[in-house]
Coordinates of C-alpha atoms in Angstrom, one line a residue:
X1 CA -3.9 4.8 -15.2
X2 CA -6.3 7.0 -16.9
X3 CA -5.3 10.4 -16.3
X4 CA -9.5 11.1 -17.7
X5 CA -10.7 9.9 -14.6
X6 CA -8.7 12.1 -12.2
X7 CA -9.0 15.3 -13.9
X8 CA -11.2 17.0 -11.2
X9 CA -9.0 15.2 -8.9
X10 CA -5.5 16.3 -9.7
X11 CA -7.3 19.9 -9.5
X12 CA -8.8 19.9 -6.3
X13 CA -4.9 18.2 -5.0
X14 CA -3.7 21.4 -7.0
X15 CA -6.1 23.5 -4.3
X16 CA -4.6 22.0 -1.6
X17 CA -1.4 22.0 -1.7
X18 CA -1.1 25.6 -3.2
X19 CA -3.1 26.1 0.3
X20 CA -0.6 24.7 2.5
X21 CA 2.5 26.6 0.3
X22 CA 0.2 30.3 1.5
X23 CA 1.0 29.3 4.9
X24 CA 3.9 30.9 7.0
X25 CA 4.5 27.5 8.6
X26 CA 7.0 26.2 5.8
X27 CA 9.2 23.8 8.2
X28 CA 5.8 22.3 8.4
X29 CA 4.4 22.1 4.8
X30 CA 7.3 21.8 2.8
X31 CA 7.7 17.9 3.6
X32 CA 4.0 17.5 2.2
X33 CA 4.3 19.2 -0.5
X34 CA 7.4 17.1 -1.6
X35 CA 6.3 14.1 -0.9
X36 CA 3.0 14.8 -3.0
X37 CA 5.4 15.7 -5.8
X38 CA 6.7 12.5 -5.1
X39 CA 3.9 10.5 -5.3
X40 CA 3.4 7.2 -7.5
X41 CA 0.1 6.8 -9.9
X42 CA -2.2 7.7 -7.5
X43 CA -3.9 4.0 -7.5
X44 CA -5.9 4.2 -4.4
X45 CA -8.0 7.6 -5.6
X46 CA -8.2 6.7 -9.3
X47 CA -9.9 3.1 -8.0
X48 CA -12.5 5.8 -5.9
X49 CA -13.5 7.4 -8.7
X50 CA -13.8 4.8 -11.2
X51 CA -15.5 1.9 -8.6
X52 CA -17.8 5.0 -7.9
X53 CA -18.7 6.5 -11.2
X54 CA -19.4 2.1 -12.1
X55 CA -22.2 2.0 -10.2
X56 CA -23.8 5.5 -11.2
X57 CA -22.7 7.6 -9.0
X58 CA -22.3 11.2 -10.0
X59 CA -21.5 13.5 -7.0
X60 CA -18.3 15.3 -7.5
X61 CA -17.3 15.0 -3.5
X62 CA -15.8 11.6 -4.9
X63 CA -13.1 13.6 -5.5
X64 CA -12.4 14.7 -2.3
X65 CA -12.7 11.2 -0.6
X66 CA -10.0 10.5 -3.0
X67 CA -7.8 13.4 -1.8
X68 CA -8.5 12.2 1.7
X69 CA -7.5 8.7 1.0
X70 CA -4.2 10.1 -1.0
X71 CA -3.4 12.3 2.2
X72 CA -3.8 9.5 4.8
X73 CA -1.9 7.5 2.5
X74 CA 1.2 9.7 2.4
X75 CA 1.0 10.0 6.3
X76 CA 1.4 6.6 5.9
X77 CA 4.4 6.7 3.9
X78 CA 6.3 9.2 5.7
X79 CA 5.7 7.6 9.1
X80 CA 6.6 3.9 7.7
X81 CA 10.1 5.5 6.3
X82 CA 10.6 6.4 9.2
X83 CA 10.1 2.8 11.3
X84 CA 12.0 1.4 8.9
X85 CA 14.9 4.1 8.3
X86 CA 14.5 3.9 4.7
X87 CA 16.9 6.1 2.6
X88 CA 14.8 6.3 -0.5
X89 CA 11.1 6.5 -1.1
X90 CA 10.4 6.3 -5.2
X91 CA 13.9 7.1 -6.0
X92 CA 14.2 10.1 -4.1
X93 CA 15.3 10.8 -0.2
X94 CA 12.4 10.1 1.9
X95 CA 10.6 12.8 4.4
X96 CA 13.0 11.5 7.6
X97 CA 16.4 11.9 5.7
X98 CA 16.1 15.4 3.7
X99 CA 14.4 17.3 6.5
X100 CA 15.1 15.3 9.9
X101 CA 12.7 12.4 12.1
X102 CA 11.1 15.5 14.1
X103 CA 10.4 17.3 11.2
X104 CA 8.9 13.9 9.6
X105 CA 6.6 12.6 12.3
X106 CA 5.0 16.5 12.8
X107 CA 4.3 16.7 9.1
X108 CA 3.1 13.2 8.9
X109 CA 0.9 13.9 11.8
X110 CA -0.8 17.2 10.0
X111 CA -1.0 15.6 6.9
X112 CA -3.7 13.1 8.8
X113 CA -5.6 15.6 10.5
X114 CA -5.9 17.5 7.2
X115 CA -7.4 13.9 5.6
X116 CA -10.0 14.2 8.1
X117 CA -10.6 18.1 7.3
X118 CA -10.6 17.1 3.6
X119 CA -13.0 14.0 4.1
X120 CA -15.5 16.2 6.4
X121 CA -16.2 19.0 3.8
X122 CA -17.9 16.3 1.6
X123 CA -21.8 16.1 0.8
X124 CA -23.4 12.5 0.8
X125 CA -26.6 11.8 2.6
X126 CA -24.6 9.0 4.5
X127 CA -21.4 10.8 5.6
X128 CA -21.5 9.6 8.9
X129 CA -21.0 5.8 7.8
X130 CA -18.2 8.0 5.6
X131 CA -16.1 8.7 8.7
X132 CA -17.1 6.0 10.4
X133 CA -15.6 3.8 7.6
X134 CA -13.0 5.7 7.0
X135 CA -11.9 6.1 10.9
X136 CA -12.4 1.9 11.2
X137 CA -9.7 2.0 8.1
X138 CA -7.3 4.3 9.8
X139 CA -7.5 1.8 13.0
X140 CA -6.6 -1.0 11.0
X141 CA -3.6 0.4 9.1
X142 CA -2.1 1.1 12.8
X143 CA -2.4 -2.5 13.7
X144 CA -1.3 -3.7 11.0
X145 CA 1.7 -1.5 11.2
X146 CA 2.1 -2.6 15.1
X147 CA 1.6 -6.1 13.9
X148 CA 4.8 -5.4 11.0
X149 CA 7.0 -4.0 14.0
X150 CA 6.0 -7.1 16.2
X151 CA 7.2 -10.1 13.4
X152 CA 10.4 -7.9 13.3
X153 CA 10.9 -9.5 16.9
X154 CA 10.1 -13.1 16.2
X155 CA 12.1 -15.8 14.8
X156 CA 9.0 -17.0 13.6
X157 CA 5.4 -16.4 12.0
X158 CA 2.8 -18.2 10.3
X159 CA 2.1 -17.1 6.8
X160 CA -2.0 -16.9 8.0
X161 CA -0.6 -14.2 10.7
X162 CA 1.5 -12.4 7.8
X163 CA -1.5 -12.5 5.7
X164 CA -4.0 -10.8 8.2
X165 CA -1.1 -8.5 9.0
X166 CA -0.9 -7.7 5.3
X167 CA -4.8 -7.1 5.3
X168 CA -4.7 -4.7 8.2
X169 CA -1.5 -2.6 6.8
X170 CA -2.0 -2.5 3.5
X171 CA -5.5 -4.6 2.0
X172 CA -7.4 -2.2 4.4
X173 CA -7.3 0.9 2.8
X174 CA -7.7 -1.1 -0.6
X175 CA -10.5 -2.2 0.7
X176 CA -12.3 1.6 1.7
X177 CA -11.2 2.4 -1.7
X178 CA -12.2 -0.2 -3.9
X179 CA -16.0 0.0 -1.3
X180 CA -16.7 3.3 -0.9
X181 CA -18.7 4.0 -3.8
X182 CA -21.0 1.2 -2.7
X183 CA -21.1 2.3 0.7
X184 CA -21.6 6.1 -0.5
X185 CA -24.7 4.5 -3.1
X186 CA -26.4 2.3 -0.8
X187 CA -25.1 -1.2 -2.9
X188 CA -24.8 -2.9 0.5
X189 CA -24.0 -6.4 -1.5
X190 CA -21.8 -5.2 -3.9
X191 CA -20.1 -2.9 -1.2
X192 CA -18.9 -6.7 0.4
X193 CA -18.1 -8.4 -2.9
X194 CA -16.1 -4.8 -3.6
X195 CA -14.0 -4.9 0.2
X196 CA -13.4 -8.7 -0.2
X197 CA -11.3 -7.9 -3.5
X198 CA -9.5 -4.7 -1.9
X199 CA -8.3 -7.1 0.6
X200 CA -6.8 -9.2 -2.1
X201 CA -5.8 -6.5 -4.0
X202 CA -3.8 -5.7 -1.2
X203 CA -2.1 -9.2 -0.3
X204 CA -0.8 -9.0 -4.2
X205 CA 0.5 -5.7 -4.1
X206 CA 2.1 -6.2 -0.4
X207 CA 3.7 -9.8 -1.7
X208 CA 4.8 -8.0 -5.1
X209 CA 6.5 -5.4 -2.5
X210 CA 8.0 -8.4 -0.7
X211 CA 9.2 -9.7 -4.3
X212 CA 10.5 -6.7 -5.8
X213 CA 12.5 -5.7 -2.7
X214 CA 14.4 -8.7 -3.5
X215 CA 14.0 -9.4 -6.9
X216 CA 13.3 -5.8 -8.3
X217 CA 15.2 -3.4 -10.7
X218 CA 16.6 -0.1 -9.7
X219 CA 13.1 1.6 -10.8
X220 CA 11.9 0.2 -7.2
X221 CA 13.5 3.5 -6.2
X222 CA 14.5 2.1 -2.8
X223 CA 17.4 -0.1 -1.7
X224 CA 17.5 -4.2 -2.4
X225 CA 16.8 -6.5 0.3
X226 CA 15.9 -2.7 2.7
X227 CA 13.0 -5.9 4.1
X228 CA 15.6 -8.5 4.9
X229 CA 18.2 -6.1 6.4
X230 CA 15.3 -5.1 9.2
X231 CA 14.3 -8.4 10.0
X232 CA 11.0 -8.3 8.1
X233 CA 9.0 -11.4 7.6
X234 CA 7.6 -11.0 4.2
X235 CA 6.2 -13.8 2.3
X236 CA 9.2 -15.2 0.4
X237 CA 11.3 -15.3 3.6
X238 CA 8.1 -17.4 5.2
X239 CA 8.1 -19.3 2.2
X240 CA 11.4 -20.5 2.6
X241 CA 11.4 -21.0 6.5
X242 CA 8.3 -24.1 5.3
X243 CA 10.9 -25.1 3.1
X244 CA 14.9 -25.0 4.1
X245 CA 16.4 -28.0 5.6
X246 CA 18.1 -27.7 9.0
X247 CA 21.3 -26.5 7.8
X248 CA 19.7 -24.2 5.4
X249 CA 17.7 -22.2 8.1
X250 CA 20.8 -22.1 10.2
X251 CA 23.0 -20.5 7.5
X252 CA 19.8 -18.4 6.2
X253 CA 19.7 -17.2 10.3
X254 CA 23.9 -16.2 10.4
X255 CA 23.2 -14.1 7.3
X256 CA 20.5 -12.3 8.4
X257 CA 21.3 -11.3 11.7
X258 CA 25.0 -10.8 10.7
X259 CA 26.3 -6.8 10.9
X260 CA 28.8 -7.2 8.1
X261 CA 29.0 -7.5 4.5
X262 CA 25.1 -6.8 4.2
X263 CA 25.3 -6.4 0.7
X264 CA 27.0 -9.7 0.0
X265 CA 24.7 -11.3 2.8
X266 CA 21.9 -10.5 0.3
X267 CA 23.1 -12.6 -2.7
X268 CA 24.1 -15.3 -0.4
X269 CA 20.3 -15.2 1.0
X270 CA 19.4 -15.0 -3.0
X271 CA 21.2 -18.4 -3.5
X272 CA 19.2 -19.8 -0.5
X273 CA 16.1 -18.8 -1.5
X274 CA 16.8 -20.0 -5.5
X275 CA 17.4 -23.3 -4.0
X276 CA 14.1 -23.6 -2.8
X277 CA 12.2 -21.9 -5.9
X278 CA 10.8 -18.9 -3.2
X279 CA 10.6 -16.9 -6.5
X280 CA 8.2 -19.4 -8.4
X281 CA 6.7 -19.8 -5.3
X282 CA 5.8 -16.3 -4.6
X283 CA 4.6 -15.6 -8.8
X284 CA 2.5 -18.9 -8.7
X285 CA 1.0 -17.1 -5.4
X286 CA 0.7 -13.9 -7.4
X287 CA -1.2 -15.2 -10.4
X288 CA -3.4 -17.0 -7.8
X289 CA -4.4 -13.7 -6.1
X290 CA -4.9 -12.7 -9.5
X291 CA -7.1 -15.0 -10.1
X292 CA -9.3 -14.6 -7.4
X293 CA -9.9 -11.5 -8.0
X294 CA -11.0 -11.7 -11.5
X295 CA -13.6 -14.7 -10.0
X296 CA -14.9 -11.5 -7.7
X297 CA -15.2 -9.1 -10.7
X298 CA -17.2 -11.9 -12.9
X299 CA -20.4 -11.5 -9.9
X300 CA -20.3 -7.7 -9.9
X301 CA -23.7 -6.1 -11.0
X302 CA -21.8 -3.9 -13.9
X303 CA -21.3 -4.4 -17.7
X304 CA -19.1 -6.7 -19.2
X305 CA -17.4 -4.4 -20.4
X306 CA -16.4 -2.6 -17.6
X307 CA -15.7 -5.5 -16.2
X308 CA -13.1 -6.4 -18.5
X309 CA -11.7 -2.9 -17.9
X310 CA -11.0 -3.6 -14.1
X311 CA -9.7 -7.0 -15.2
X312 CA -7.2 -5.1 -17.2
X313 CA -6.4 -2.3 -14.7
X314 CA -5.9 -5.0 -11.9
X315 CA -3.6 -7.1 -14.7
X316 CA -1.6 -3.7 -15.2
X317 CA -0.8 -3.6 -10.9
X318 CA 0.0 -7.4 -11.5
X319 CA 2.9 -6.3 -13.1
X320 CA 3.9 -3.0 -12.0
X321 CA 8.3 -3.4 -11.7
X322 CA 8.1 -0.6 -9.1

């Protein structure tokens, strides 16, 4: 990403968290602090600001939108690691498993109530449709989340349900953040066009999450096959429940509910799923998404130019290997 584009961004982040390291409370602060150092390429802010400054917009509050959305974001992350007892979060130990699950859920929970301190100092003439959208978002995340935790208890889903899962858990706050700057400017039809392909933005990088978790190098920075070892549906192993024969599904069903020899268990679901073609199936899906996203770009009311620019940002996420 364009480290241009953030510069007012990365400093105002700067401000905060040398704020939080001032205070006295470091059992507290420490966790968000590391797990800001930790952060990825900050994809959800820089998407803000650019979407924002598109369509004209000039006040510099963008910026701390963006630092909201990073903060809920984390909150996000630290909270997920924990539901799902992850051991590694971008390569390094997550919040949960260097400090301990207490410590984790209390620092997750401040780092949201700060996103709504940061999100309430901005200036727009339409802040309250701001936190109103922004409130909506954090809703949806939750269910999508509950919705996640649910599938873990069913034998089976329909991909339609994983899909609006995926749109509530993770296309939702693509969605603010690719139609925000709209909102914030008034562009009420581009502000739709801009949320429809945040959803989509988010089914691609939710099934790339599904893909790499399988199919991904070590620069995933978590464990292969973390999904399939807590029961996750995720979009390959839906893929392949439309697909496997009766014998198939029964065998894929022994490995995946079977306590021993996990790591083996994974190949052997590998084979399975390479009998099928679930990882063709899931990059012919991928390019798809891809697609329709590009078909939303070619109707916004910006430059071609610029428009080529997002088509070559959203290519880049297309294929991110971690």
């Amino acid at each position: 990403m364009n480290e241009k584009e953030l510069n007012i961004y990365s400093q105002k982040k700067k401000e905060f968290l040398s704020f939080l390291k001032k205070k006295p409370f470091k059992g507290l602060y420490n966790p968000i602090n590391y797990i800001f150092s930790n952060e990825g390429k900050n994809i959800r802010p820089f998407f803000i600001i650019l979407i924002y400054q598109y369509y004209g917009g000039r006040n510099s509050s963008i910026n701390s939108v963006a630092l909201a959305v990073q903060a809920l974001h984390n909150f996000t992350l630290i909270h997920d690691d924990i539901m799902d007892d992850s051991k590694l979060r971008r390569g390094e130990l997550t919040v949960h498993r260097k400090w301990d699950i207490n410590t984790a859920i209390l620092s997750g929970d401040a780092l949201m109530i700060y996103s709504y301190q940061i999100l309430m100092s901005v200036k727009f003439k339409n802040d309250k449709k701001l936190l109103d959208f922004f409130t909506k978002t954090v809703i949806q995340i939750c269910e999508g989340q509950q919705l996640d935790m649910d599938f873990q208890k069913k034998e089976k889903v329909e991909i339609n349900d994983y899909l609006n899962m995926i749109n509530l858990k993770t296309g939702a706050l693509f969605a603010f953040s690719f139609s925000v700057g709209p909102l914030l400017l008034d562009r009420d039809k581009e502000e739709k066009k801009m949320y429809d392909l945040g959803i989509l933005l988010g089914q691609l990088f939710q099934i790339q999450d599904d893909y790499l978790d399988l199919f991904g190098s070590k620069k995933v920075g978590k464990q292969i096959g973390l999904d399939i070892l807590n029961k996750k549906k995720t979009y390959l192993i839906l893929s392949f429940y439309r697909l496997a024969s009766p014998k198939h599904l029964q065998d894929f069903k022994k490995l995946l509910y079977s306590k021993n020899k996990q790591e083996e268990n994974i190949i052997k679901i590998i084979d399975l799923f390479n009998v099928y073609n679930i990882k063709e199936i899931v990059t012919s899906k991928l390019k798809k998404l891809v697609d329709n996203i590009n078909s939303i770009i070619d109707n916004l009311a910006f430059s071609d130019s610029r428009k080529k620019q997002l088509k070559n940002y959203i290519k880049l996420l297309s294929e991110r290997d971690k």
